[in-house]
Each structure stands twice: as C-alpha cells, then as structure tokens.
Coordinates of C-alpha atoms and ligand atoms in Angstrom, one line a residue:
M1 CA 0.0 -0.1 -0.1
F2 CA 2.9 2.5 0.6
K3 CA 4.7 3.6 -2.6
A4 CA 8.0 2.1 -3.5
M5 CA 11.1 3.8 -1.4
S6 CA 13.1 6.0 -3.5
I7 CA 16.5 5.3 -1.7
T8 CA 16.7 2.5 0.8
D9 CA 20.0 1.2 2.7
L10 CA 20.2 -2.1 1.3
S11 CA 21.1 -4.2 4.4
T12 CA 18.0 -2.6 6.1
G13 CA 15.4 -2.0 3.5
K14 CA 14.6 1.7 5.3
P15 CA 14.9 4.7 3.6
V16 CA 18.1 7.0 4.0
S17 CA 18.4 10.2 3.0
L18 CA 21.5 11.5 0.7
S19 CA 24.2 13.3 2.6
V20 CA 24.6 17.1 1.8
P21 CA 26.9 20.0 2.7
I22 CA 26.6 21.1 6.2
V23 CA 24.8 24.7 5.7
Q24 CA 26.8 26.1 8.7
E25 CA 30.3 25.5 6.7
L26 CA 28.8 27.2 3.7
A27 CA 27.4 30.2 5.6
L28 CA 30.9 30.7 7.1
Q29 CA 32.7 30.0 3.9
D30 CA 31.1 32.5 1.8
P31 CA 28.3 34.7 3.9
H32 CA 27.1 36.3 0.8
I33 CA 26.2 33.5 -1.5
V34 CA 23.4 31.1 -1.8
P35 CA 24.2 28.1 -3.4
E36 CA 21.8 27.5 -6.2
K37 CA 20.3 24.2 -4.8
Y38 CA 19.0 26.4 -2.0
V39 CA 17.3 28.9 -4.1
A40 CA 13.6 27.6 -3.5
S41 CA 11.2 27.2 -6.7
E42 CA 9.5 30.5 -7.1
Q43 CA 6.2 29.3 -5.9
D44 CA 7.8 28.0 -2.9
R45 CA 9.9 31.2 -2.0
P46 CA 9.0 33.0 1.4
S47 CA 7.2 36.0 1.4
L48 CA 8.2 38.7 3.5
L49 CA 4.6 40.1 3.7
L50 CA 2.9 38.3 6.5
P51 CA -0.4 38.8 8.2
T52 CA 0.7 40.7 11.3
C53 CA -3.1 40.9 12.6
E54 CA -3.6 40.2 16.4
S55 CA -6.8 38.6 15.8
D56 CA -5.2 36.1 13.3
S57 CA -2.6 34.5 15.7
V58 CA -2.3 31.0 17.0
P59 CA -4.1 30.8 20.2
V60 CA -2.4 30.5 23.5
I61 CA -3.8 28.1 26.1
D62 CA -3.2 28.4 30.0
M63 CA -2.7 25.1 31.0
S64 CA -3.3 25.9 34.6
I65 CA -6.8 26.9 34.6
L66 CA -8.2 24.0 32.0
H67 CA -9.6 22.2 35.0
D68 CA -11.7 24.8 36.1
N69 CA -12.6 26.8 33.0
P70 CA -14.5 24.9 30.3
K71 CA -14.0 28.0 28.0
E72 CA -9.9 27.4 28.0
L73 CA -10.9 23.7 27.3
E74 CA -13.3 24.5 24.4
K75 CA -10.4 27.1 23.2
I76 CA -7.7 24.3 23.1
A77 CA -10.0 22.1 21.2
L78 CA -11.1 24.7 18.8
A79 CA -7.4 25.9 18.2
A80 CA -6.6 22.1 17.3
Q81 CA -9.6 21.9 15.1
E82 CA -9.0 25.0 13.4
W83 CA -5.2 25.7 13.6
G84 CA -3.6 22.6 14.0
F85 CA -1.5 24.6 16.4
F86 CA -1.3 26.7 19.4
Q87 CA 1.0 27.6 22.2
V88 CA 0.6 26.6 25.9
V89 CA 2.0 28.4 28.9
N90 CA 2.1 26.9 32.7
H91 CA 2.6 23.7 31.2
G92 CA 4.6 22.2 33.8
I93 CA 8.0 22.3 32.5
P94 CA 10.5 23.9 34.4
G95 CA 11.9 27.2 32.5
S96 CA 15.1 26.2 34.0
L97 CA 14.9 23.2 31.9
M98 CA 13.8 24.9 28.8
E99 CA 16.7 26.9 29.4
R100 CA 19.3 24.0 30.0
M101 CA 17.5 22.4 26.8
R102 CA 18.3 25.4 24.7
S103 CA 21.6 26.2 26.0
V104 CA 23.1 22.4 25.4
V105 CA 21.5 22.6 21.8
K106 CA 23.3 25.8 21.0
S107 CA 26.5 24.6 22.4
F108 CA 26.6 21.5 20.5
F109 CA 26.0 23.4 17.0
Q110 CA 28.8 25.8 18.0
L111 CA 31.4 22.7 18.3
P112 CA 33.8 22.5 15.6
L113 CA 32.6 20.7 12.8
E114 CA 34.7 17.5 13.1
E115 CA 33.4 17.2 16.4
K116 CA 29.8 17.4 15.0
L117 CA 30.8 14.8 12.5
K118 CA 31.2 12.2 15.2
Y119 CA 27.6 11.9 15.5
E120 CA 26.9 12.3 11.6
M121 CA 23.7 10.9 10.3
Q122 CA 23.4 7.2 10.2
N123 CA 20.0 5.6 9.5
N124 CA 18.1 9.0 9.7
Q125 CA 19.6 9.6 13.1
G126 CA 22.4 11.8 14.1
Y127 CA 23.8 15.1 12.8
G128 CA 23.2 16.1 9.1
Q129 CA 20.2 16.6 7.0
A130 CA 17.5 14.3 6.4
F131 CA 14.7 14.0 3.4
V132 CA 17.3 14.7 0.9
A133 CA 15.7 11.8 -1.9
S134 CA 17.2 13.0 -5.5
E135 CA 20.4 14.9 -6.2
E136 CA 17.9 17.2 -8.0
Q137 CA 16.2 18.3 -4.9
R138 CA 16.1 22.0 -3.5
L139 CA 17.7 21.9 0.0
D140 CA 16.5 23.4 3.0
W141 CA 18.9 26.1 4.8
A142 CA 19.9 24.2 7.9
D143 CA 21.3 21.6 9.7
I144 CA 20.0 19.0 12.1
L145 CA 20.3 16.4 15.0
F146 CA 17.8 14.0 15.0
L147 CA 17.8 11.5 18.1
F148 CA 15.4 9.1 19.3
T149 CA 14.6 9.6 23.2
L150 CA 11.9 6.9 24.3
P151 CA 11.4 4.4 25.1
V152 CA 15.0 3.9 26.5
E153 CA 15.8 1.1 24.4
S154 CA 15.6 3.0 21.0
R155 CA 18.1 5.3 21.8
D156 CA 21.6 4.8 20.0
M157 CA 24.1 6.2 22.4
K158 CA 26.8 6.5 20.0
L159 CA 25.0 9.3 18.5
W160 CA 24.2 11.0 21.5
P161 CA 26.8 14.2 22.2
T162 CA 29.0 13.8 24.9
T163 CA 29.7 17.7 25.0
P164 CA 28.8 19.8 26.4
A165 CA 29.1 17.6 29.3
N166 CA 25.3 18.0 30.6
F167 CA 23.9 17.3 27.0
R168 CA 22.8 13.7 27.6
E169 CA 21.4 14.3 31.1
T170 CA 19.3 17.3 29.8
M171 CA 18.2 15.3 27.0
Q172 CA 16.8 12.7 29.2
D173 CA 15.4 14.8 31.7
Y174 CA 13.8 17.3 28.7
A175 CA 12.2 13.6 27.4
F176 CA 10.8 12.9 30.3
E177 CA 9.0 15.8 31.4
T178 CA 7.6 16.6 27.8
K179 CA 6.4 13.1 28.0
I180 CA 4.3 14.0 31.0
L181 CA 3.0 17.0 29.2
A182 CA 2.2 15.4 26.1
E183 CA 0.1 12.7 28.0
K184 CA -1.7 15.5 29.3
L185 CA -2.7 17.2 26.1
L186 CA -3.5 13.9 24.8
S187 CA -6.2 13.6 27.5
V188 CA -7.2 17.3 27.3
L189 CA -7.8 16.9 23.7
A190 CA -9.7 14.0 24.1
Q191 CA -12.1 15.7 26.7
G192 CA -12.0 18.6 24.2
L193 CA -14.2 16.5 22.0
G194 CA -16.6 15.1 24.8
I195 CA -14.9 11.6 24.7
R196 CA -12.9 9.5 27.7
P197 CA -9.8 11.4 28.5
S198 CA -7.6 8.2 28.4
C199 CA -9.2 7.5 24.9
F200 CA -6.1 8.8 22.9
V201 CA -3.7 7.9 25.3
E202 CA -4.8 4.4 25.0
S203 CA -4.8 4.3 21.7
F204 CA -1.0 5.6 21.6
G205 CA -0.2 3.1 24.0
E206 CA 3.5 3.6 25.7
L207 CA 4.7 6.7 23.8
C208 CA 7.7 6.8 21.8
A209 CA 9.9 10.0 21.2
A210 CA 12.2 11.6 19.0
V211 CA 14.0 15.2 19.1
R212 CA 14.8 17.1 15.9
M213 CA 17.2 19.9 17.1
N214 CA 17.3 22.3 14.0
Y215 CA 19.8 24.8 13.4
Y216 CA 19.3 27.7 10.6
P217 CA 22.4 29.7 10.2
P218 CA 22.0 33.5 9.0
C219 CA 21.4 33.5 5.2
P220 CA 22.3 36.4 2.8
R221 CA 18.9 36.1 0.9
P222 CA 15.8 35.0 3.0
D223 CA 13.6 35.8 0.6
L224 CA 14.6 32.8 -1.7
V225 CA 15.3 30.3 0.6
L226 CA 13.3 27.5 3.1
G227 CA 14.9 27.4 6.3
L228 CA 12.5 24.1 6.6
S229 CA 10.1 23.1 3.5
P230 CA 6.6 23.3 4.1
H231 CA 5.5 19.8 6.0
S232 CA 2.8 18.6 8.2
D233 CA 4.4 16.3 11.3
A234 CA 4.3 12.6 11.0
S235 CA 4.2 12.6 14.9
G236 CA 1.4 12.1 17.1
I237 CA 1.6 15.4 18.9
T238 CA 4.9 17.8 18.6
I239 CA 5.8 20.1 21.3
L240 CA 8.5 22.7 20.1
L241 CA 10.9 24.9 21.9
Q242 CA 11.6 28.0 20.0
D243 CA 14.8 30.0 20.2
D244 CA 14.3 33.0 22.8
K245 CA 16.8 35.2 21.5
C246 CA 15.5 35.4 18.2
P247 CA 14.1 38.7 17.1
W248 CA 12.3 37.8 14.1
V249 CA 9.7 35.3 13.7
A250 CA 10.6 32.2 11.9
L251 CA 8.0 29.4 12.4
Q252 CA 4.7 30.0 10.0
V253 CA 1.8 28.1 9.8
R254 CA -0.6 27.7 7.1
K255 CA -4.1 29.2 7.7
G256 CA -6.6 29.6 4.7
G257 CA -4.4 29.7 2.0
E258 CA -2.1 32.3 3.7
W259 CA 1.2 31.6 5.9
V260 CA 1.0 32.9 9.4
S261 CA 3.6 33.8 11.5
I262 CA 4.1 32.2 15.2
P263 CA 5.9 34.4 17.5
S264 CA 8.3 33.2 20.0
I265 CA 6.7 33.7 23.3
P266 CA 8.9 33.8 26.5
D267 CA 8.2 30.3 28.7
A268 CA 5.9 29.1 26.2
L269 CA 5.6 25.9 24.3
V270 CA 4.4 25.5 20.3
I271 CA 2.1 22.7 20.0
N272 CA 0.6 20.7 16.9
I273 CA -1.0 18.2 16.2
G274 CA 0.6 15.5 13.8
D275 CA -0.7 13.1 11.1
H276 CA -1.1 10.2 13.6
L277 CA -3.3 12.3 15.8
E278 CA -5.4 13.6 12.7
V279 CA -5.7 9.8 12.0
I280 CA -6.7 8.8 15.6
S281 CA -9.5 11.6 16.0
N282 CA -11.0 11.2 12.6
G283 CA -9.9 14.4 11.0
R284 CA -11.5 16.3 13.8
Y285 CA -8.0 17.7 14.9
K286 CA -6.1 18.7 12.1
S287 CA -2.4 18.2 11.4
V288 CA -1.4 21.3 9.2
E289 CA 1.5 22.3 7.2
H290 CA 4.3 24.7 8.8
R291 CA 7.5 25.7 7.8
A292 CA 10.7 27.7 8.9
V293 CA 12.2 31.0 7.1
T294 CA 15.5 32.4 7.8
S295 CA 17.3 35.9 8.6
T296 CA 20.1 37.8 7.2
N297 CA 21.9 38.4 10.4
K298 CA 20.9 36.2 13.0
E299 CA 20.9 32.2 13.1
R300 CA 18.2 30.7 15.3
T301 CA 17.9 26.9 16.6
S302 CA 14.5 25.2 17.4
I303 CA 13.6 21.9 19.2
A304 CA 11.1 19.8 18.0
T305 CA 10.0 16.9 20.2
F306 CA 7.7 14.3 18.6
Y307 CA 5.3 11.9 20.6
N308 CA 4.0 9.0 18.7
P309 CA 2.2 6.0 19.3
H310 CA 4.1 3.1 20.2
N311 CA 5.8 1.6 16.9
K312 CA 3.6 -1.9 17.3
M313 CA 0.2 0.2 17.7
E314 CA -2.1 0.1 15.0
V315 CA -3.0 3.5 14.1
R316 CA -6.8 4.2 13.3
P317 CA -9.7 6.6 14.1
V318 CA -11.1 5.6 18.0
P319 CA -14.3 4.2 17.5
E320 CA -15.8 6.8 20.1
L321 CA -15.6 9.2 17.2
L322 CA -17.1 7.1 14.6
D323 CA -20.7 6.6 13.8
D324 CA -23.5 6.6 11.0
Y325 CA -22.9 10.3 10.5
H326 CA -19.0 10.1 11.3
P327 CA -17.8 7.2 8.7
C328 CA -13.9 6.4 9.2
L329 CA -11.9 8.8 6.8
Y330 CA -8.4 7.1 7.1
R331 CA -7.0 3.8 6.5
K332 CA -5.1 2.1 9.2
T333 CA -1.6 2.2 9.6
T334 CA 1.6 1.7 12.1
V335 CA 4.1 4.3 12.9
F336 CA 7.1 2.4 11.5
E337 CA 4.9 1.6 8.1
Y338 CA 4.0 5.4 8.1
A339 CA 7.7 6.5 8.9
M340 CA 9.1 4.4 5.7
H341 CA 6.5 6.4 3.7
Y342 CA 7.2 9.8 4.9
L343 CA 10.8 9.6 5.0
S344 CA 11.3 8.1 1.6
D345 CA 10.9 11.4 -0.1
K346 CA 11.3 14.8 0.2
L347 CA 9.5 16.8 2.9
E348 CA 6.3 18.2 1.2
G349 CA 3.0 19.2 2.5
K350 CA 0.8 17.0 3.7
K351 CA 1.6 13.9 0.9
S352 CA 1.6 11.4 3.5
I353 CA -1.5 11.8 5.2
D354 CA -3.4 12.3 1.8
F355 CA -2.4 8.6 1.1
L356 CA -4.1 7.5 4.1
K357 CA -7.5 9.0 3.1
I358 CA -10.2 6.8 2.3
H359 CA -12.1 8.5 -0.8
E360 CA -15.5 8.7 -1.1
N361 CA -15.9 5.7 -3.6
N362 CA -13.5 3.3 -1.7
Ligands
OGA1 C1 10.0 20.6 12.9 C2 9.4 22.0 12.5 C3 9.7 24.3 13.2 C4 11.0 25.3 13.4 O1 11.1 20.4 13.1 O2 9.4 19.6 12.3 O3 8.8 22.4 11.9 O4 10.2 26.4 13.9 N1 10.3 22.8 12.9 O5 12.0 25.0 13.6
NI2 NI1 7.5 20.4 11.9

C-alpha cells in the first residue's frame, strides 16, 4: 500500500537520506552567496509580507486553568481543529529545564565541525540533514541533529553527543518531562471532543519520542530560501521549543491559504497536531502544514519533540468518534509503516497523510 521507497539502505531496506553539505559551513565560507541548490522554486519562496494582525494569531492556552474553566477547554479543542497549532503557558515544564535544553543544543551546534561529525547521520539519526531523496532536490537552509529518546531502548547512544558535558542528562530530563506534558495534552484533547480523557492515550500505547534539533544559520537571501520546507509532522503530537533570542518570527503555519507567523513567547511551548492524531481523531483535529524561514543576520535554533504512538500500535480512528454520521476517513497504518512512507521522499506538504485518506468511492 505504500509507494516504493526512492532510496533505501540495502542492509535494512529502510529509506535513507542522501548526504548534503553542512549549511553552517557553507554560510561561514561565503556569507554573501546562496548556492543554487538552496534557492527555492518561485512558488515556494517565502513572502516577507505576512499578516501581523493580532486577531489572526495562533491561540495561547493557559494550562493551569484548563480544569476549572470550560472555556479554556473549548479554546484548546477549537485551536486543534482550526489551526492544528497552539501555544501553551503554565505547562509544567520548568523554565530552568527549557533554558538548559536550549543551551546544550546551541553549544552542540557551536562545536567544531570535526567534533559534530562524530555523530554524523546514520539511518536517519544523528547530525546532518534528512529527507534528501534526489540529487536534483532543492535543499533547506538548516542542519539538524535527530535522536530517538523514548523508549530508552530506542536510543542509539553512540549518536548522543558527550559535549557539552550535560547534553545527555539534559536530553533525558527533557524527554521525560515533555512526555508527561504530551500525555496531559492527549487527555485534554480527548476531553475537548467530549470523549473519555484516556481515549487517545490508550490508542497511542506507551509513547515513543524523537527529538529534532534544527540549526538555521544566517542566510544572505531569506527571501529566496526556506529554512524548513512546508510539511506536516509525522508525529502524534509535537512540542516545539523556540529560540527565545530570536528577534524575528521564523515559524509559519498555513491558515486558509496564507502563511501566518507564530511568535516566540518567553516560557511558552508551541504544540501542533501531527498526522497520527489527525488519523486517531478521524480528522477532527488537523495536522497542518508549517515551515521555517531564515534571517540575514541571526542564526536560530529550535527543538521539536515528536511524541508518537508505540511502534507496534495500529493507528486508526478511535471507535468513540465513529458513527453513521461520522464514517471512518482514514486507512489504518502503523507508526513504522507510516515513517517509511514519510521518509522516502522530500518533505512536502501533507503528502503522506493524503495517502491514508479513504475517498468517497473506496
Ligand atoms: C520541525 C519543525 C519548526 C521550527 O522540526 O518539524 O516544524 O521552527 N520545526 O524549526
Ligand atoms: Ni514540523
């Protein structure tokens, strides 16, 4: 049912990305030039004219009042339906841990190249870039460090940096704390649809997590280049820690055909619905396209934690949301099968989830 993988590792049969230059090095070598491969096609180039109107911005949810205030529950459910994105404050992750996390990730990307290359990407984990399916593909202006964090057995410790010295410990603490938040969000989001709070948590099973740390170097032509191509996340739910030292707004979400910026709010986390939760909620919650743009004079780091259903779980709409008036809209899949499809080509909009949709005549 999944299309043929474009590039596979012959020993594992898994899709792997082609290796590409480290953008941080390119930007250092010639700070005035954008190599041709990084120039986005005309229709994909970021417009620098974005709506800034306050009323059209991603909702901010105060998690400390969710229990007592039905309006806040309504607000989070509406945000997940209409935007697929919201920000949370009073979410329970200590500010000091968020700060430590930002700091170790920034320090890692500042290491000399040969040190970072000790963790070079293997089978889609490690330092480098992912989703490069062909030599002709336009490239994103970013380097990444991608690691599986939960369950503990999924970790490939040889790809976990040992410098800075507190990298591993911080990553571990952050993975556990954000897991608690992810579970809480899943139960609140189920409640927001009027179903049992544990409904989504049960269909996820033991949560699996991966962290994608993005480093966007300064770019001489932010108008021509994408930091991260438009995509929806192949996750259940994503928790994004933005750079708090960034004077410009880099993350954008698609809303009604427009790109709307998501500002970095101190102490807030950005939450977005991933493809699996769109499926599990039978399309009630939306996994929405987003992208990141770059800036001329400032680098940026961001940390996306993807919480997924357990690899062995079948991902399908929960029966509680299906009836005669709400037919099942998605084929069942597994996280593993879906990841193979998602990884087998360049990042592009909602290509993978469209593939799972059951069409009228099926
Ligand atoms: C991601 C992502 C946005 C950002 O890593 O999936 O959407 O602001 N990141 O870097
Ligand atoms: Ni994303």
